Amino acid sequence: MSSLVISVNIAGRSYRLTVENETEEELIRKASADINDKIKTFAESYSFKDNQDLLAMVGLEVTTKLLSKETMNSSQKDDILSELKVIDSIL
């Protein structure tokens, strides 16, 4: 399968990207739309100097959520391993 060149708009700027398939294209387009929605929400809720401030806040929010999910997944994995050890000791 050949690569696709797509263009996405983030914070008023256009970016050309090369993607491997339609699934990746769909994911990138959804991500750029989500970023723009978050920028709009921050712009309506807070004072800002320029788009860099808004992009920084979006980056911080997205990264914080990702790290929180990674921590939760790690904690859940530890809980599952503990339960499996208990089951293994019973067997």
GROMACS .gro file of N, CA and C in nm:
model
  273
    1MET      N    1   0.084  -0.118   0.000
    1MET     CA    2   0.000   0.000   0.000
    1MET      C    3   0.089   0.124   0.000
    2SER      N    4   0.050   0.225  -0.076
    2SER     CA    5   0.132   0.345  -0.086
    2SER      C    6   0.093   0.446   0.021
    3SER      N    7   0.185   0.537   0.046
    3SER     CA    8   0.161   0.641   0.145
    3SER      C    9   0.066   0.746   0.090
    4LEU      N   10  -0.003   0.813   0.181
    4LEU     CA   11  -0.094   0.921   0.144
    4LEU      C   12  -0.040   1.051   0.201
    5VAL      N   13  -0.050   1.160   0.125
    5VAL     CA   14  -0.013   1.291   0.176
    5VAL      C   15  -0.143   1.363   0.209
    6ILE      N   16  -0.155   1.405   0.334
    6ILE     CA   17  -0.276   1.474   0.378
    6ILE      C   18  -0.237   1.610   0.433
    7SER      N   19  -0.336   1.696   0.446
    7SER     CA   20  -0.315   1.827   0.505
    7SER      C   21  -0.413   1.844   0.620
    8VAL      N   22  -0.362   1.886   0.735
    8VAL     CA   23  -0.449   1.913   0.849
    8VAL      C   24  -0.424   2.055   0.896
    9ASN      N   25  -0.526   2.114   0.954
    9ASN     CA   26  -0.515   2.250   1.006
    9ASN      C   27  -0.521   2.244   1.157
   10ILE      N   28  -0.419   2.300   1.221
   10ILE     CA   29  -0.415   2.306   1.367
   10ILE      C   30  -0.384   2.450   1.406
   11ALA      N   31  -0.472   2.509   1.484
   11ALA     CA   32  -0.454   2.646   1.534
   11ALA      C   33  -0.430   2.745   1.420
   12GLY      N   34  -0.503   2.725   1.310
   12GLY     CA   35  -0.492   2.819   1.199
   12GLY      C   36  -0.375   2.797   1.105
   13ARG      N   37  -0.297   2.694   1.130
   13ARG     CA   38  -0.184   2.662   1.043
   13ARG      C   39  -0.208   2.529   0.974
   14SER      N   40  -0.166   2.522   0.849
   14SER     CA   41  -0.183   2.400   0.772
   14SER      C   42  -0.054   2.318   0.778
   15TYR      N   43  -0.070   2.188   0.798
   15TYR     CA   44   0.044   2.096   0.806
   15TYR      C   45   0.022   1.981   0.708
   16ARG      N   46   0.122   1.957   0.624
   16ARG     CA   47   0.117   1.843   0.532
   16ARG      C   48   0.189   1.727   0.598
   17LEU      N   49   0.121   1.613   0.599
   17LEU     CA   50   0.175   1.494   0.663
   17LEU      C   51   0.164   1.375   0.568
   18THR      N   52   0.257   1.283   0.582
   18THR     CA   53   0.250   1.158   0.508
   18THR      C   54   0.204   1.049   0.603
   19VAL      N   55   0.099   0.979   0.562
   19VAL     CA   56   0.046   0.870   0.644
   19VAL      C   57   0.053   0.740   0.565
   20GLU      N   58   0.051   0.630   0.637
   20GLU     CA   59   0.066   0.499   0.573
   20GLU      C   60  -0.063   0.441   0.518
   21ASN      N   61  -0.177   0.478   0.582
   21ASN     CA   62  -0.303   0.419   0.539
   21ASN      C   63  -0.420   0.506   0.583
   22GLU      N   64  -0.540   0.467   0.542
   22GLU     CA   65  -0.659   0.545   0.575
   22GLU      C   66  -0.690   0.543   0.724
   23THR      N   67  -0.655   0.436   0.792
   23THR     CA   68  -0.678   0.429   0.936
   23THR      C   69  -0.594   0.535   1.007
   24GLU      N   70  -0.468   0.547   0.968
   24GLU     CA   71  -0.381   0.649   1.028
   24GLU      C   72  -0.430   0.789   0.992
   25GLU      N   73  -0.477   0.806   0.868
   25GLU     CA   74  -0.531   0.936   0.826
   25GLU      C   75  -0.650   0.975   0.914
   26GLU      N   76  -0.740   0.881   0.935
   26GLU     CA   77  -0.858   0.906   1.018
   26GLU      C   78  -0.818   0.945   1.160
   27LEU      N   79  -0.721   0.874   1.215
   27LEU     CA   80  -0.673   0.902   1.350
   27LEU      C   81  -0.613   1.042   1.360
   28ILE      N   82  -0.531   1.079   1.262
   28ILE     CA   83  -0.467   1.211   1.263
   28ILE      C   84  -0.571   1.321   1.245
   29ARG      N   85  -0.667   1.300   1.158
   29ARG     CA   86  -0.771   1.402   1.138
   29ARG      C   87  -0.856   1.420   1.265
   30LYS      N   88  -0.886   1.310   1.332
   30LYS     CA   89  -0.961   1.319   1.458
   30LYS      C   90  -0.877   1.391   1.564
   31ALA      N   91  -0.749   1.358   1.571
   31ALA     CA   92  -0.661   1.423   1.669
   31ALA      C   93  -0.652   1.573   1.643
   32SER      N   94  -0.637   1.613   1.518
   32SER     CA   95  -0.627   1.756   1.488
   32SER      C   96  -0.759   1.827   1.519
   33ALA      N   97  -0.872   1.762   1.493
   33ALA     CA   98  -1.002   1.821   1.527
   33ALA      C   99  -1.016   1.835   1.679
   34ASP      N  100  -0.973   1.734   1.754
   34ASP     CA  101  -0.978   1.741   1.900
   34ASP      C  102  -0.891   1.854   1.952
   35ILE      N  103  -0.771   1.869   1.896
   35ILE     CA  104  -0.681   1.977   1.937
   35ILE      C  105  -0.748   2.112   1.912
   36ASN      N  106  -0.806   2.130   1.794
   36ASN     CA  107  -0.872   2.256   1.763
   36ASN      C  108  -0.991   2.282   1.854
   37ASP      N  109  -1.066   2.179   1.888
   37ASP     CA  110  -1.177   2.195   1.982
   37ASP      C  111  -1.127   2.239   2.120
   38LYS      N  112  -1.018   2.178   2.166
   38LYS     CA  113  -0.962   2.215   2.296
   38LYS      C  114  -0.908   2.357   2.294
   39ILE      N  115  -0.845   2.397   2.184
   39ILE     CA  116  -0.796   2.534   2.169
   39ILE      C  117  -0.912   2.631   2.181
   40LYS      N  118  -1.022   2.601   2.112
   40LYS     CA  119  -1.140   2.688   2.116
   40LYS      C  120  -1.195   2.698   2.258
   41THR      N  121  -1.201   2.585   2.328
   41THR     CA  122  -1.251   2.584   2.466
   41THR      C  123  -1.163   2.670   2.556
   42PHE      N  124  -1.031   2.653   2.546
   42PHE     CA  125  -0.940   2.734   2.628
   42PHE      C  126  -0.951   2.882   2.591
   43ALA      N  127  -0.964   2.913   2.463
   43ALA     CA  128  -0.973   3.052   2.419
   43ALA      C  129  -1.098   3.119   2.475
   44GLU      N  130  -1.206   3.044   2.486
   44GLU     CA  131  -1.331   3.098   2.539
   44GLU      C  132  -1.329   3.110   2.691
   45SER      N  133  -1.244   3.032   2.757
   45SER     CA  134  -1.246   3.026   2.904
   45SER      C  135  -1.137   3.109   2.971
   46TYR      N  136  -1.025   3.133   2.903
   46TYR     CA  137  -0.910   3.197   2.966
   46TYR      C  138  -0.856   3.309   2.879
   47SER      N  139  -0.788   3.403   2.944
   47SER     CA  140  -0.720   3.506   2.867
   47SER      C  141  -0.587   3.447   2.818
   48PHE      N  142  -0.545   3.491   2.701
   48PHE     CA  143  -0.422   3.439   2.643
   48PHE      C  144  -0.358   3.546   2.557
   49LYS      N  145  -0.226   3.532   2.541
   49LYS     CA  146  -0.151   3.628   2.460
   49LYS      C  147  -0.153   3.589   2.313
   50ASP      N  148  -0.131   3.462   2.285
   50ASP     CA  149  -0.131   3.415   2.147
   50ASP      C  150  -0.161   3.265   2.144
   51ASN      N  151  -0.161   3.210   2.024
   51ASN     CA  152  -0.194   3.067   2.009
   51ASN      C  153  -0.095   2.976   2.080
   52GLN      N  154   0.027   3.023   2.099
   52GLN     CA  155   0.126   2.940   2.169
   52GLN      C  156   0.079   2.910   2.311
   53ASP      N  157   0.018   3.009   2.377
   53ASP     CA  158  -0.035   2.985   2.512
   53ASP      C  159  -0.143   2.877   2.508
   54LEU      N  160  -0.231   2.885   2.410
   54LEU     CA  161  -0.338   2.787   2.398
   54LEU      C  162  -0.283   2.648   2.366
   55LEU      N  163  -0.186   2.642   2.274
   55LEU     CA  164  -0.126   2.513   2.240
   55LEU      C  165  -0.054   2.452   2.360
   56ALA      N  166   0.011   2.537   2.440
   56ALA     CA  167   0.080   2.487   2.560
   56ALA      C  168  -0.020   2.427   2.657
   57MET      N  169  -0.134   2.492   2.676
   57MET     CA  170  -0.235   2.441   2.768
   57MET      C  171  -0.297   2.311   2.716
   58VAL      N  172  -0.320   2.304   2.585
   58VAL     CA  173  -0.373   2.181   2.526
   58VAL      C  174  -0.271   2.068   2.545
   59GLY      N  175  -0.145   2.097   2.517
   59GLY     CA  176  -0.040   1.996   2.535
   59GLY      C  177  -0.032   1.947   2.678
   60LEU      N  178  -0.042   2.040   2.773
   60LEU     CA  179  -0.037   2.004   2.914
   60LEU      C  180  -0.156   1.916   2.952
   61GLU      N  181  -0.275   1.955   2.907
   61GLU     CA  182  -0.395   1.876   2.940
   61GLU      C  183  -0.388   1.735   2.882
   62VAL      N  184  -0.352   1.725   2.756
   62VAL     CA  185  -0.346   1.595   2.689
   62VAL      C  186  -0.241   1.505   2.754
   63THR      N  187  -0.124   1.561   2.781
   63THR     CA  188  -0.016   1.483   2.841
   63THR      C  189  -0.052   1.439   2.982
   64THR      N  190  -0.115   1.526   3.059
   64THR     CA  191  -0.157   1.491   3.194
   64THR      C  192  -0.257   1.376   3.192
   65LYS      N  193  -0.353   1.381   3.101
   65LYS     CA  194  -0.450   1.272   3.090
   65LYS      C  195  -0.383   1.142   3.049
   66LEU      N  196  -0.289   1.149   2.955
   66LEU     CA  197  -0.218   1.029   2.911
   66LEU      C  198  -0.138   0.968   3.025
   67LEU      N  199  -0.064   1.051   3.099
   67LEU     CA  200   0.015   1.001   3.211
   67LEU      C  201  -0.074   0.942   3.320
   68SER      N  202  -0.188   1.004   3.343
   68SER     CA  203  -0.282   0.952   3.442
   68SER      C  204  -0.333   0.814   3.402
   69LYS      N  205  -0.364   0.797   3.274
   69LYS     CA  206  -0.411   0.666   3.226
   69LYS      C  207  -0.301   0.562   3.233
   70GLU      N  208  -0.177   0.602   3.201
   70GLU     CA  209  -0.065   0.509   3.209
   70GLU      C  210  -0.044   0.463   3.353
   71THR      N  211  -0.053   0.556   3.447
   71THR     CA  212  -0.038   0.523   3.589
   71THR      C  213  -0.149   0.430   3.633
   72MET      N  214  -0.272   0.458   3.591
   72MET     CA  215  -0.386   0.374   3.627
   72MET      C  216  -0.368   0.234   3.568
   73ASN      N  217  -0.326   0.226   3.442
   73ASN     CA  218  -0.306   0.096   3.380
   73ASN      C  219  -0.197   0.017   3.452
   74SER      N  220  -0.090   0.084   3.492
   74SER     CA  221   0.018   0.017   3.564
   74SER      C  222  -0.032  -0.035   3.699
   75SER      N  223  -0.112   0.046   3.767
   75SER     CA  224  -0.168   0.007   3.896
   75SER      C  225  -0.262  -0.113   3.879
   76GLN      N  226  -0.344  -0.109   3.776
   76GLN     CA  227  -0.435  -0.220   3.750
   76GLN      C  228  -0.357  -0.347   3.718
   77LYS      N  229  -0.249  -0.332   3.643
   77LYS     CA  230  -0.166  -0.447   3.609
   77LYS      C  231  -0.107  -0.508   3.736
   78ASP      N  232  -0.060  -0.423   3.828
   78ASP     CA  233  -0.006  -0.473   3.955
   78ASP      C  234  -0.112  -0.547   4.035
   79ASP      N  235  -0.235  -0.492   4.038
   79ASP     CA  236  -0.344  -0.558   4.109
   79ASP      C  237  -0.376  -0.694   4.049
   80ILE      N  238  -0.378  -0.701   3.918
   80ILE     CA  239  -0.407  -0.828   3.850
   80ILE      C  240  -0.298  -0.930   3.880
   81LEU      N  241  -0.173  -0.887   3.874
   81LEU     CA  242  -0.062  -0.978   3.904
   81LEU      C  243  -0.071  -1.030   4.047
   82SER      N  244  -0.106  -0.944   4.140
   82SER     CA  245  -0.122  -0.987   4.280
   82SER      C  246  -0.232  -1.091   4.293
   83GLU      N  247  -0.343  -1.067   4.227
   83GLU     CA  248  -0.454  -1.162   4.232
   83GLU      C  249  -0.416  -1.294   4.167
   84LEU      N  250  -0.342  -1.289   4.058
   84LEU     CA  251  -0.297  -1.412   3.993
   84LEU      C  252  -0.202  -1.491   4.082
   85LYS      N  253  -0.117  -1.422   4.156
   85LYS     CA  254  -0.026  -1.490   4.249
   85LYS      C  255  -0.104  -1.561   4.359
   86VAL      N  256  -0.209  -1.496   4.408
   86VAL     CA  257  -0.293  -1.557   4.510
   86VAL      C  258  -0.360  -1.682   4.454
   87ILE      N  259  -0.415  -1.671   4.334
   87ILE     CA  260  -0.479  -1.786   4.270
   87ILE      C  261  -0.378  -1.897   4.248
   88ASP      N  262  -0.259  -1.861   4.202
   88ASP     CA  263  -0.154  -1.960   4.178
   88ASP      C  264  -0.115  -2.031   4.307
   89SER      N  265  -0.106  -1.957   4.416
   89SER     CA  266  -0.069  -2.020   4.543
   89SER      C  267  -0.178  -2.115   4.594
   90ILE      N  268  -0.302  -2.082   4.564
   90ILE     CA  269  -0.413  -2.169   4.603
   90ILE      C  270  -0.410  -2.298   4.523
   91LEU      N  271  -0.375  -2.287   4.396
   91LEU     CA  272  -0.372  -2.406   4.310
   91LEU      C  273  -0.253  -2.490   4.348
   0.00000   0.00000   0.00000
